[in-house]
């Protein structure tokens, strides 16, 4: 660290003191909010959509669960969660209509629903520190006609504005590397999950294949800030993005950090050769 006082953290190609990171990160996302979604498609050639879909497939949530989507930004994970549980409900209804032997709702979803209560309502809470990102997300939800089961809360992953044991699922997608004290955010995830609840994190990680690593490095250092400048008029924010990815702990180290926060059965899945990884763990 080249900081003279305290610990330091990287921002762009400079090193900034840890206490300034949150402010810098806030400014980055405030600045990119309106172009955030289009930039994601441009930078990843649309692949971020597949990574997010994969997170949902691994989670495989039953209808009626409650999700906290931390650093949820403009809502991508929450939208997918609500869509996934809705289509699972439809599928189960169709199966049920076809066969008397199909289990009842109570059998499928345990204590969450009873047949008398009708379709279980899945709920997603998007929590993000950045009001601009939440604003863009709310507008997207409105445009897509998503009116039920979704709420938007301004809050810090390091100090979540929720009581203990509230959620069945906790997700953080491309969010944790932006948080100043990762351990603190992991402890908060543990606190707000119900016993049996699941933590899932989608984040850039360490590319495992050396050839892919070289290509990926060239692409991200040469192309991403250029795309940021051309599409969003913001070179610096996208330079930060590339650099913050390189600073984030690799798969194994991050797995240990999750275990240290108290989670059990921690595992990870590499996607696209480790460009991103999904880490998962349970609160018992
Ligand atoms: C790259 S975006 C990810 C958004 C969304 N999860 C997605 O996958 O598209 C990172 C988000 O993390 C948020 N963020 C950064 N630090 C945070 C913190 N300490 N607490 C909550 N959110 C934070 C930013 O405001 C931003 O919206």
Short mmCIF file of C-alpha atoms and ligand atoms in Angstrom, two decimals:
data_model
loop_
_atom_site.label_atom_id
_atom_site.label_comp_id
_atom_site.label_asym_id
_atom_site.label_seq_id
_atom_site.Cartn_x
_atom_site.Cartn_y
_atom_site.Cartn_z
CA UNK A 1 0.00 0.00 0.00
CA UNK A 2 1.30 3.45 -0.82
CA UNK A 3 -1.12 5.29 1.42
CA UNK A 4 0.59 7.26 4.15
CA UNK A 5 -2.16 6.81 6.71
CA UNK A 6 -4.26 3.74 7.32
CA UNK A 7 -5.08 1.08 4.77
CA UNK A 8 -5.59 1.93 1.17
CA UNK A 9 -7.60 0.62 -1.67
CA UNK A 10 -7.39 0.94 -5.43
CA UNK A 11 -9.43 3.30 -7.49
CA UNK A 12 -8.68 3.63 -11.14
CA UNK A 13 -4.96 3.43 -11.54
CA UNK A 14 -4.32 5.37 -8.35
CA UNK A 15 -4.38 4.16 -4.82
CA UNK A 16 -6.83 5.97 -2.60
CA UNK A 17 -7.27 5.76 1.16
CA UNK A 18 -9.87 3.24 2.25
CA UNK A 19 -12.07 5.91 3.79
CA UNK A 20 -12.48 7.54 0.37
CA UNK A 21 -13.47 4.41 -1.50
CA UNK A 22 -17.19 4.56 -0.66
CA UNK A 23 -17.44 8.13 -1.91
CA UNK A 24 -15.60 7.31 -5.15
CA UNK A 25 -17.77 4.26 -5.75
CA UNK A 26 -20.87 6.34 -5.14
CA UNK A 27 -19.76 8.87 -7.73
CA UNK A 28 -18.95 6.16 -10.28
CA UNK A 29 -22.45 4.66 -10.11
CA UNK A 30 -24.17 8.01 -9.88
CA UNK A 31 -22.37 8.96 -13.06
CA UNK A 32 -23.05 5.73 -14.99
CA UNK A 33 -26.62 5.00 -13.74
CA UNK A 34 -28.50 6.07 -16.86
CA UNK A 35 -26.17 4.18 -19.19
CA UNK A 36 -25.55 1.29 -16.82
CA UNK A 37 -27.72 -1.31 -18.54
CA UNK A 38 -26.69 -0.51 -22.09
CA UNK A 39 -23.04 -0.50 -21.04
CA UNK A 40 -23.37 -3.95 -19.48
CA UNK A 41 -24.63 -5.32 -22.77
CA UNK A 42 -21.93 -3.54 -24.76
CA UNK A 43 -18.99 -4.49 -22.55
CA UNK A 44 -19.92 -8.12 -22.06
CA UNK A 45 -21.44 -8.59 -25.54
CA UNK A 46 -24.64 -9.52 -23.72
CA UNK A 47 -22.99 -12.35 -21.77
CA UNK A 48 -23.82 -10.79 -18.38
CA UNK A 49 -27.40 -11.84 -19.09
CA UNK A 50 -26.36 -15.50 -19.29
CA UNK A 51 -24.29 -15.20 -16.09
CA UNK A 52 -27.30 -13.75 -14.27
CA UNK A 53 -29.60 -16.44 -15.70
CA UNK A 54 -27.13 -19.08 -14.50
CA UNK A 55 -27.25 -17.64 -10.98
CA UNK A 56 -31.02 -18.11 -11.00
CA UNK A 57 -30.76 -21.65 -12.39
CA UNK A 58 -28.37 -22.63 -9.63
CA UNK A 59 -30.57 -20.96 -7.01
CA UNK A 60 -33.70 -22.60 -8.47
CA UNK A 61 -36.01 -20.71 -6.08
CA UNK A 62 -39.47 -22.04 -5.23
CA UNK A 63 -42.38 -19.62 -5.45
CA UNK A 64 -43.04 -17.82 -2.18
CA UNK A 65 -39.47 -17.10 -1.14
CA UNK A 66 -38.11 -13.77 -0.01
CA UNK A 67 -34.98 -12.42 -1.68
CA UNK A 68 -32.68 -9.62 -0.62
CA UNK A 69 -30.81 -8.43 -3.72
CA UNK A 70 -27.99 -6.37 -2.21
CA UNK A 71 -26.15 -3.87 -4.38
CA UNK A 72 -29.06 -4.71 -6.65
CA UNK A 73 -28.60 -1.60 -8.79
CA UNK A 74 -31.19 -1.43 -11.55
CA UNK A 75 -32.82 -4.72 -10.53
CA UNK A 76 -31.54 -7.36 -12.98
CA UNK A 77 -31.34 -10.17 -10.41
CA UNK A 78 -34.66 -9.32 -8.75
CA UNK A 79 -36.50 -9.18 -12.08
CA UNK A 80 -35.11 -12.60 -12.96
CA UNK A 81 -36.01 -13.99 -9.53
CA UNK A 82 -39.64 -12.88 -9.86
CA UNK A 83 -39.86 -14.15 -13.43
CA UNK A 84 -38.26 -17.48 -12.51
CA UNK A 85 -40.59 -18.14 -9.58
CA UNK A 86 -43.62 -17.05 -11.61
CA UNK A 87 -42.80 -19.42 -14.46
CA UNK A 88 -42.08 -22.21 -12.00
CA UNK A 89 -45.50 -21.63 -10.46
CA UNK A 90 -47.13 -21.82 -13.90
CA UNK A 91 -45.24 -25.01 -14.70
CA UNK A 92 -46.24 -26.62 -11.43
CA UNK A 93 -49.86 -25.59 -11.96
CA UNK A 94 -49.84 -27.21 -15.40
CA UNK A 95 -48.37 -30.40 -13.99
CA UNK A 96 -50.92 -30.38 -11.24
CA UNK A 97 -53.79 -30.02 -13.66
CA UNK A 98 -52.43 -32.94 -15.71
CA UNK A 99 -52.05 -35.43 -12.89
CA UNK A 100 -53.82 -36.04 -9.64
CA UNK A 101 -50.59 -37.53 -8.35
CA UNK A 102 -48.72 -34.25 -8.59
CA UNK A 103 -48.02 -33.05 -5.07
CA UNK A 104 -50.11 -30.26 -3.60
CA UNK A 105 -48.73 -26.80 -3.07
CA UNK A 106 -48.23 -27.58 0.56
CA UNK A 107 -46.08 -30.57 -0.36
CA UNK A 108 -44.02 -28.56 -2.80
CA UNK A 109 -43.39 -25.43 -0.82
CA UNK A 110 -43.64 -26.75 2.75
CA UNK A 111 -44.68 -24.16 5.27
CA UNK A 112 -44.67 -21.23 2.88
CA UNK A 113 -48.12 -21.81 1.42
CA UNK A 114 -51.26 -23.75 1.81
CA UNK A 115 -53.70 -24.67 -0.96
CA UNK A 116 -56.28 -22.35 0.55
CA UNK A 117 -54.00 -19.32 0.36
CA UNK A 118 -53.66 -19.44 -3.44
CA UNK A 119 -50.45 -18.74 -5.36
CA UNK A 120 -47.54 -17.90 -3.11
CA UNK A 121 -46.15 -14.42 -3.55
CA UNK A 122 -42.41 -14.30 -4.07
CA UNK A 123 -40.82 -11.11 -2.86
CA UNK A 124 -37.66 -9.34 -3.86
CA UNK A 125 -36.11 -6.36 -2.15
CA UNK A 126 -33.54 -4.44 -4.17
CA UNK A 127 -31.19 -2.74 -1.74
CA UNK A 128 -28.55 -0.38 -3.10
CA UNK A 129 -26.56 2.48 -1.68
CA UNK A 130 -27.01 4.56 -4.82
CA UNK A 131 -30.23 6.52 -5.27
CA UNK A 132 -29.60 7.11 -8.98
CA UNK A 133 -29.26 3.38 -9.68
CA UNK A 134 -32.47 2.70 -7.73
CA UNK A 135 -34.27 5.43 -9.67
CA UNK A 136 -33.31 3.88 -13.01
CA UNK A 137 -34.35 0.44 -11.70
CA UNK A 138 -37.75 1.65 -10.51
CA UNK A 139 -38.42 3.15 -13.92
CA UNK A 140 -37.45 -0.12 -15.61
CA UNK A 141 -39.85 -2.05 -13.35
CA UNK A 142 -42.62 0.42 -14.14
CA UNK A 143 -41.94 0.14 -17.88
CA UNK A 144 -42.00 -3.66 -17.64
CA UNK A 145 -45.28 -3.58 -15.66
CA UNK A 146 -43.77 -5.28 -12.59
CA UNK A 147 -45.96 -4.02 -9.78
CA UNK A 148 -46.13 -6.73 -7.14
CA UNK A 149 -43.54 -8.46 -5.02
CA UNK A 150 -40.83 -5.89 -5.58
CA UNK A 151 -39.51 -3.10 -3.37
CA UNK A 152 -36.58 -0.70 -3.53
CA UNK A 153 -34.59 0.25 -0.45
CA UNK A 154 -31.63 2.60 -0.13
CA UNK A 155 -29.07 0.95 2.12
CA UNK A 156 -25.47 -0.02 2.66
CA UNK A 157 -24.38 -3.67 2.29
CA UNK A 158 -22.14 -3.11 5.31
CA UNK A 159 -25.03 -2.00 7.50
CA UNK A 160 -28.23 -3.44 6.11
CA UNK A 161 -31.44 -1.72 7.19
CA UNK A 162 -33.17 -5.03 8.03
CA UNK A 163 -33.78 -7.13 11.14
CA UNK A 164 -32.08 -10.49 11.70
CA UNK A 165 -33.38 -13.68 10.04
CA UNK A 166 -35.58 -12.03 7.41
CA UNK A 167 -34.69 -13.51 4.03
CA UNK A 168 -34.58 -16.93 2.36
CA UNK A 169 -32.05 -15.79 -0.24
CA UNK A 170 -29.38 -13.14 -0.36
CA UNK A 171 -27.78 -12.20 -3.66
CA UNK A 172 -25.04 -9.77 -4.50
CA UNK A 173 -24.16 -9.54 -8.20
CA UNK A 174 -21.15 -7.52 -9.28
CA UNK A 175 -21.54 -5.64 -6.04
CA UNK A 176 -19.21 -7.05 -3.41
CA UNK A 177 -15.99 -5.81 -4.98
CA UNK A 178 -17.35 -2.28 -4.67
CA UNK A 179 -17.89 -2.57 -0.94
CA UNK A 180 -15.14 -1.14 1.28
CA UNK A 181 -15.19 -3.79 4.04
CA UNK A 182 -16.07 -7.10 2.42
CA UNK A 183 -15.99 -9.06 5.71
CA UNK A 184 -18.50 -6.66 7.20
CA UNK A 185 -20.86 -7.10 4.23
CA UNK A 186 -20.58 -10.90 4.53
CA UNK A 187 -21.46 -10.74 8.22
CA UNK A 188 -24.47 -8.61 7.41
CA UNK A 189 -25.58 -11.12 4.77
CA UNK A 190 -25.36 -13.85 7.41
CA UNK A 191 -27.31 -11.80 9.94
CA UNK A 192 -30.31 -10.99 7.73
CA UNK A 193 -30.69 -14.50 6.29
CA UNK A 194 -33.08 -16.92 7.98
CA UNK A 195 -31.54 -20.16 9.27
CA UNK A 196 -31.41 -22.39 6.18
CA UNK A 197 -31.16 -19.32 3.94
CA UNK A 198 -28.73 -19.15 1.07
CA UNK A 199 -26.04 -16.61 0.21
CA UNK A 200 -25.15 -16.25 -3.47
CA UNK A 201 -22.59 -13.98 -5.00
CA UNK A 202 -21.88 -13.38 -8.68
CA UNK A 203 -18.61 -11.56 -9.19
CA UNK A 204 -15.68 -11.19 -11.54
CA UNK A 205 -12.99 -13.62 -10.57
CA UNK A 206 -9.70 -15.09 -11.68
CA UNK A 207 -9.47 -16.52 -15.18
CA UNK A 208 -8.12 -20.04 -14.96
CA UNK A 209 -6.82 -20.55 -18.51
CA UNK A 210 -3.60 -18.54 -19.21
CA UNK A 211 -4.43 -17.95 -22.87
CA UNK A 212 -7.93 -16.72 -22.08
CA UNK A 213 -6.41 -14.59 -19.30
CA UNK A 214 -4.17 -12.81 -21.84
CA UNK A 215 -7.04 -12.19 -24.25
CA UNK A 216 -9.30 -11.04 -21.45
CA UNK A 217 -6.65 -8.65 -20.09
CA UNK A 218 -6.10 -7.15 -23.51
CA UNK A 219 -9.83 -6.77 -24.09
CA UNK A 220 -10.62 -5.26 -20.74
CA UNK A 221 -7.69 -2.85 -20.44
CA UNK A 222 -7.81 -1.71 -24.08
CA UNK A 223 -11.50 -1.84 -24.89
CA UNK A 224 -13.60 -1.25 -21.81
CA UNK A 225 -12.50 2.31 -20.98
CA UNK A 226 -12.90 3.16 -24.68
CA UNK A 227 -16.45 1.78 -24.71
CA UNK A 228 -17.08 3.71 -21.48
CA UNK A 229 -15.97 6.91 -23.15
CA UNK A 230 -17.85 6.34 -26.40
CA UNK A 231 -21.15 5.11 -24.95
CA UNK A 232 -21.31 6.74 -21.54
CA UNK A 233 -18.83 9.60 -21.97
CA UNK A 234 -17.05 8.33 -18.89
CA UNK A 235 -13.56 6.88 -19.29
CA UNK A 236 -12.62 7.07 -15.62
CA UNK A 237 -15.55 5.09 -14.23
CA UNK A 238 -14.86 2.23 -16.59
CA UNK A 239 -11.18 2.35 -15.86
CA UNK A 240 -12.17 1.92 -12.21
CA UNK A 241 -14.28 -1.08 -13.19
CA UNK A 242 -11.38 -2.87 -14.88
CA UNK A 243 -8.98 -2.15 -12.05
CA UNK A 244 -11.42 -3.12 -9.29
CA UNK A 245 -11.89 -6.51 -10.97
CA UNK A 246 -8.16 -7.17 -10.79
CA UNK A 247 -8.02 -6.29 -7.09
CA UNK A 248 -10.76 -8.66 -6.01
CA UNK A 249 -9.68 -11.88 -4.23
CA UNK A 250 -9.60 -15.09 -6.28
CA UNK A 251 -12.14 -17.92 -6.00
CA UNK A 252 -10.44 -19.84 -3.16
CA UNK A 253 -9.64 -16.81 -1.01
CA UNK A 254 -13.16 -15.45 -1.39
CA UNK A 255 -14.55 -18.89 -0.50
CA UNK A 256 -12.57 -18.78 2.76
CA UNK A 257 -13.87 -15.31 3.52
CA UNK A 258 -17.45 -16.55 3.13
CA UNK A 259 -16.71 -19.48 5.44
CA UNK A 260 -15.17 -17.11 7.96
CA UNK A 261 -18.47 -15.19 8.05
CA UNK A 262 -20.14 -18.40 9.29
CA UNK A 263 -21.57 -19.92 6.12
CA UNK A 264 -21.65 -23.68 5.55
CA UNK A 265 -21.35 -25.79 2.41
CA UNK A 266 -19.57 -22.98 0.61
CA UNK A 267 -18.83 -23.77 -3.00
CA UNK A 268 -18.21 -21.93 -6.21
CA UNK A 269 -18.81 -22.37 -9.91
CA UNK A 270 -16.60 -20.79 -12.54
CA UNK A 271 -18.38 -19.34 -15.54
CA UNK A 272 -16.71 -18.44 -18.86
CA UNK A 273 -13.36 -19.83 -17.76
CA UNK A 274 -13.40 -18.00 -14.43
CA UNK A 275 -14.05 -14.52 -15.83
CA UNK A 276 -16.84 -14.62 -13.27
CA UNK A 277 -17.64 -17.03 -10.44
CA UNK A 278 -20.75 -17.80 -8.45
CA UNK A 279 -20.13 -18.45 -4.76
CA UNK A 280 -22.82 -19.99 -2.63
CA UNK A 281 -23.18 -20.83 1.05
CA UNK A 282 -25.86 -21.59 3.61
CA UNK A 283 -26.71 -20.26 7.03
CA UNK A 284 -27.54 -23.26 9.19
C1 LIG B 1 -21.94 -3.15 -10.92
S1 LIG B 1 -23.38 -2.65 -10.08
C2 LIG B 1 -24.32 -4.13 -9.98
C3 LIG B 1 -25.80 -3.93 -10.08
C4 LIG B 1 -26.63 -5.20 -10.23
N1 LIG B 1 -26.48 -6.07 -9.10
C5 LIG B 1 -26.29 -5.93 -11.50
O1 LIG B 1 -25.81 -7.06 -11.41
O2 LIG B 1 -26.51 -5.40 -12.58
C6 LIG B 1 -22.78 -2.41 -8.45
C7 LIG B 1 -23.79 -1.78 -7.52
O3 LIG B 1 -23.26 -1.84 -6.19
C8 LIG B 1 -23.74 -0.71 -5.49
N2 LIG B 1 -22.97 -0.53 -4.26
C9 LIG B 1 -21.68 -0.17 -4.14
N3 LIG B 1 -21.31 -0.13 -2.85
C10 LIG B 1 -22.40 -0.50 -2.12
C11 LIG B 1 -22.66 -0.67 -0.74
N4 LIG B 1 -21.72 -0.46 0.17
N5 LIG B 1 -23.89 -1.06 -0.37
C12 LIG B 1 -24.87 -1.28 -1.29
N6 LIG B 1 -24.68 -1.13 -2.61
C13 LIG B 1 -23.46 -0.75 -3.03
C14 LIG B 1 -23.58 0.39 -6.52
O4 LIG B 1 -24.33 1.52 -6.17
C15 LIG B 1 -24.06 -0.31 -7.78
O5 LIG B 1 -25.42 -0.12 -8.00
#
